[in-house]
Amino acid sequence: MTGPAEEPFIAAVKPLVDAIGGEMLPPDEASGDDVVLAWEGADVVAVRLPQLADSLDHILAAMERRQGRPLSELDRRAKQEVVRTLEARGAFSVRHGVETVASALGVSRFTVYNYLNREKDS
């Protein structure tokens, strides 16, 4: 897929691709929705972006890894912070976003809506 000159470029973009839950593939395997990245005038790698629902699952898993434990084990204040972070990232514009987040946090949809409303009232 790459030559030695492109390796630093791929190494540089890989953490970003991983963070969004994307997939890296050779540029000649790119489809219409993939993003082809070029380095010094040559196509080096294509990035297949995840579906929005998959992105939310990926974001939740990354938050769980950062916390070092399941999100459902966090205290109320930490769960509220998770909801604020997810709202800022657009998680609740995804179909079934509230349900997905509520399940990950081990709370009801009603509780997630309360956390969201509490933020708006502040």
PDB file of C-alpha atoms in Angstrom:
ATOM      1  CA  MET A   1       0.000   0.000   0.000  1.00  0.00           C
ATOM      2  CA  THR A   2       2.809   2.425   0.762  1.00  0.00           C
ATOM      3  CA  GLY A   3       6.446   3.117   0.236  1.00  0.00           C
ATOM      4  CA  PRO A   4       8.920   4.165   2.911  1.00  0.00           C
ATOM      5  CA  ALA A   5       8.296   7.889   2.326  1.00  0.00           C
ATOM      6  CA  GLU A   6       4.588   7.521   3.080  1.00  0.00           C
ATOM      7  CA  GLU A   7       4.988   5.544   6.302  1.00  0.00           C
ATOM      8  CA  PRO A   8       5.328   8.658   8.535  1.00  0.00           C
ATOM      9  CA  PHE A   9       2.186  10.104   6.963  1.00  0.00           C
ATOM     10  CA  ILE A  10       0.177   6.950   7.633  1.00  0.00           C
ATOM     11  CA  ALA A  11       1.574   6.742  11.156  1.00  0.00           C
ATOM     12  CA  ALA A  12       0.523  10.366  11.691  1.00  0.00           C
ATOM     13  CA  VAL A  13      -3.089   9.929  10.529  1.00  0.00           C
ATOM     14  CA  LYS A  14      -3.706   6.470  12.013  1.00  0.00           C
ATOM     15  CA  PRO A  15      -4.585   7.713  15.552  1.00  0.00           C
ATOM     16  CA  LEU A  16      -7.201  10.037  14.059  1.00  0.00           C
ATOM     17  CA  VAL A  17      -8.670   7.299  11.866  1.00  0.00           C
ATOM     18  CA  ASP A  18      -8.748   4.945  14.869  1.00  0.00           C
ATOM     19  CA  ALA A  19     -10.374   7.605  17.064  1.00  0.00           C
ATOM     20  CA  ILE A  20     -13.264   8.052  14.649  1.00  0.00           C
ATOM     21  CA  GLY A  21     -13.635   4.334  14.057  1.00  0.00           C
ATOM     22  CA  GLY A  22     -12.548   4.567  10.427  1.00  0.00           C
ATOM     23  CA  GLU A  23     -10.738   1.999   8.355  1.00  0.00           C
ATOM     24  CA  MET A  24      -7.591   2.549   6.301  1.00  0.00           C
ATOM     25  CA  LEU A  25      -7.269   0.837   2.928  1.00  0.00           C
ATOM     26  CA  PRO A  26      -5.300   1.156  -0.310  1.00  0.00           C
ATOM     27  CA  PRO A  27      -6.435   4.136  -2.418  1.00  0.00           C
ATOM     28  CA  ASP A  28      -7.341   1.893  -5.371  1.00  0.00           C
ATOM     29  CA  GLU A  29      -9.923   0.151  -3.168  1.00  0.00           C
ATOM     30  CA  ALA A  30     -11.701   3.417  -2.312  1.00  0.00           C
ATOM     31  CA  SER A  31     -15.398   3.729  -3.026  1.00  0.00           C
ATOM     32  CA  GLY A  32     -17.402   6.893  -3.584  1.00  0.00           C
ATOM     33  CA  ASP A  33     -17.857   7.753   0.099  1.00  0.00           C
ATOM     34  CA  ASP A  34     -14.249   7.065   1.127  1.00  0.00           C
ATOM     35  CA  VAL A  35     -11.759   9.884   1.659  1.00  0.00           C
ATOM     36  CA  VAL A  36      -8.502   9.469  -0.256  1.00  0.00           C
ATOM     37  CA  LEU A  37      -5.495  11.129   1.386  1.00  0.00           C
ATOM     38  CA  ALA A  38      -2.507  12.244  -0.658  1.00  0.00           C
ATOM     39  CA  TRP A  39       1.101  12.758   0.421  1.00  0.00           C
ATOM     40  CA  GLU A  40       3.489  14.770  -1.726  1.00  0.00           C
ATOM     41  CA  GLY A  41       1.151  14.615  -4.712  1.00  0.00           C
ATOM     42  CA  ALA A  42       0.419  10.883  -4.634  1.00  0.00           C
ATOM     43  CA  ASP A  43      -2.652   9.096  -3.274  1.00  0.00           C
ATOM     44  CA  VAL A  44      -1.401   7.122  -0.271  1.00  0.00           C
ATOM     45  CA  VAL A  45      -4.339   5.817   1.703  1.00  0.00           C
ATOM     46  CA  ALA A  46      -8.116   5.811   1.636  1.00  0.00           C
ATOM     47  CA  VAL A  47     -10.161   6.220   4.781  1.00  0.00           C
ATOM     48  CA  ARG A  48     -13.527   4.542   5.059  1.00  0.00           C
ATOM     49  CA  LEU A  49     -15.616   6.507   7.514  1.00  0.00           C
ATOM     50  CA  PRO A  50     -17.950   4.631   9.869  1.00  0.00           C
ATOM     51  CA  GLN A  51     -21.707   4.895   9.893  1.00  0.00           C
ATOM     52  CA  LEU A  52     -22.925   7.415  12.477  1.00  0.00           C
ATOM     53  CA  ALA A  53     -24.417   4.743  14.745  1.00  0.00           C
ATOM     54  CA  ASP A  54     -21.122   2.831  14.661  1.00  0.00           C
ATOM     55  CA  SER A  55     -19.298   6.047  15.510  1.00  0.00           C
ATOM     56  CA  LEU A  56     -21.387   6.478  18.648  1.00  0.00           C
ATOM     57  CA  ASP A  57     -20.554   2.946  19.767  1.00  0.00           C
ATOM     58  CA  HIS A  58     -16.885   3.637  19.049  1.00  0.00           C
ATOM     59  CA  ILE A  59     -16.977   6.920  21.001  1.00  0.00           C
ATOM     60  CA  LEU A  60     -18.635   5.197  23.968  1.00  0.00           C
ATOM     61  CA  ALA A  61     -16.019   2.435  23.936  1.00  0.00           C
ATOM     62  CA  ALA A  62     -13.216   5.019  23.831  1.00  0.00           C
ATOM     63  CA  MET A  63     -14.756   6.928  26.753  1.00  0.00           C
ATOM     64  CA  GLU A  64     -14.976   3.683  28.697  1.00  0.00           C
ATOM     65  CA  ARG A  65     -11.297   2.933  28.010  1.00  0.00           C
ATOM     66  CA  ARG A  66     -10.353   6.444  29.178  1.00  0.00           C
ATOM     67  CA  GLN A  67     -12.356   6.008  32.380  1.00  0.00           C
ATOM     68  CA  GLY A  68     -10.808   2.592  32.956  1.00  0.00           C
ATOM     69  CA  ARG A  69     -14.149   0.987  33.785  1.00  0.00           C
ATOM     70  CA  PRO A  70     -17.654   0.571  32.370  1.00  0.00           C
ATOM     71  CA  LEU A  71     -19.532   3.848  32.057  1.00  0.00           C
ATOM     72  CA  SER A  72     -22.384   2.294  34.029  1.00  0.00           C
ATOM     73  CA  GLU A  73     -20.087   2.208  37.085  1.00  0.00           C
ATOM     74  CA  LEU A  74     -19.471   5.974  37.069  1.00  0.00           C
ATOM     75  CA  ASP A  75     -21.085   8.191  39.671  1.00  0.00           C
ATOM     76  CA  ARG A  76     -23.906  10.559  38.728  1.00  0.00           C
ATOM     77  CA  ARG A  77     -21.664  13.587  38.262  1.00  0.00           C
ATOM     78  CA  ALA A  78     -19.326  11.671  35.922  1.00  0.00           C
ATOM     79  CA  LYS A  79     -22.292  10.350  33.932  1.00  0.00           C
ATOM     80  CA  GLN A  80     -23.570  13.907  33.547  1.00  0.00           C
ATOM     81  CA  GLU A  81     -20.151  14.917  32.220  1.00  0.00           C
ATOM     82  CA  VAL A  82     -20.241  12.025  29.735  1.00  0.00           C
ATOM     83  CA  VAL A  83     -23.659  13.218  28.518  1.00  0.00           C
ATOM     84  CA  ARG A  84     -22.365  16.792  28.129  1.00  0.00           C
ATOM     85  CA  THR A  85     -19.371  15.563  26.140  1.00  0.00           C
ATOM     86  CA  LEU A  86     -21.538  13.369  23.931  1.00  0.00           C
ATOM     87  CA  GLU A  87     -24.015  16.180  23.330  1.00  0.00           C
ATOM     88  CA  ALA A  88     -21.161  18.440  22.211  1.00  0.00           C
ATOM     89  CA  ARG A  89     -20.073  15.724  19.783  1.00  0.00           C
ATOM     90  CA  GLY A  90     -23.579  15.368  18.303  1.00  0.00           C
ATOM     91  CA  ALA A  91     -24.342  11.953  19.770  1.00  0.00           C
ATOM     92  CA  PHE A  92     -27.993  12.741  20.264  1.00  0.00           C
ATOM     93  CA  SER A  93     -28.596  13.583  16.616  1.00  0.00           C
ATOM     94  CA  VAL A  94     -28.011   9.906  15.788  1.00  0.00           C
ATOM     95  CA  ARG A  95     -31.107   7.757  15.588  1.00  0.00           C
ATOM     96  CA  HIS A  96     -31.542   5.945  18.921  1.00  0.00           C
ATOM     97  CA  GLY A  97     -28.660   7.993  20.356  1.00  0.00           C
ATOM     98  CA  VAL A  98     -30.397   8.599  23.678  1.00  0.00           C
ATOM     99  CA  GLU A  99     -31.250   4.905  24.028  1.00  0.00           C
ATOM    100  CA  THR A 100     -27.688   3.850  23.144  1.00  0.00           C
ATOM    101  CA  VAL A 101     -26.169   6.267  25.653  1.00  0.00           C
ATOM    102  CA  ALA A 102     -28.684   5.355  28.364  1.00  0.00           C
ATOM    103  CA  SER A 103     -27.837   1.682  27.932  1.00  0.00           C
ATOM    104  CA  ALA A 104     -24.081   2.366  28.125  1.00  0.00           C
ATOM    105  CA  LEU A 105     -24.535   4.470  31.260  1.00  0.00           C
ATOM    106  CA  GLY A 106     -26.913   1.993  32.891  1.00  0.00           C
ATOM    107  CA  VAL A 107     -29.634   4.617  33.277  1.00  0.00           C
ATOM    108  CA  SER A 108     -33.049   5.230  31.748  1.00  0.00           C
ATOM    109  CA  ARG A 109     -33.728   7.425  28.708  1.00  0.00           C
ATOM    110  CA  PHE A 110     -35.596   9.707  31.093  1.00  0.00           C
ATOM    111  CA  THR A 111     -32.399  10.173  33.138  1.00  0.00           C
ATOM    112  CA  VAL A 112     -30.399  11.057  30.011  1.00  0.00           C
ATOM    113  CA  TYR A 113     -33.066  13.614  29.060  1.00  0.00           C
ATOM    114  CA  ASN A 114     -32.870  15.024  32.610  1.00  0.00           C
ATOM    115  CA  TYR A 115     -29.092  15.370  32.287  1.00  0.00           C
ATOM    116  CA  LEU A 116     -29.555  17.142  28.936  1.00  0.00           C
ATOM    117  CA  ASN A 117     -32.240  19.462  30.320  1.00  0.00           C
ATOM    118  CA  ARG A 118     -30.189  20.223  33.426  1.00  0.00           C
ATOM    119  CA  GLU A 119     -27.353  21.398  31.163  1.00  0.00           C
ATOM    120  CA  LYS A 120     -29.709  23.701  29.234  1.00  0.00           C
ATOM    121  CA  ASP A 121     -31.079  25.193  32.465  1.00  0.00           C
ATOM    122  CA  SER A 122     -27.598  26.085  33.757  1.00  0.00           C
TER     123      SER A 122
END
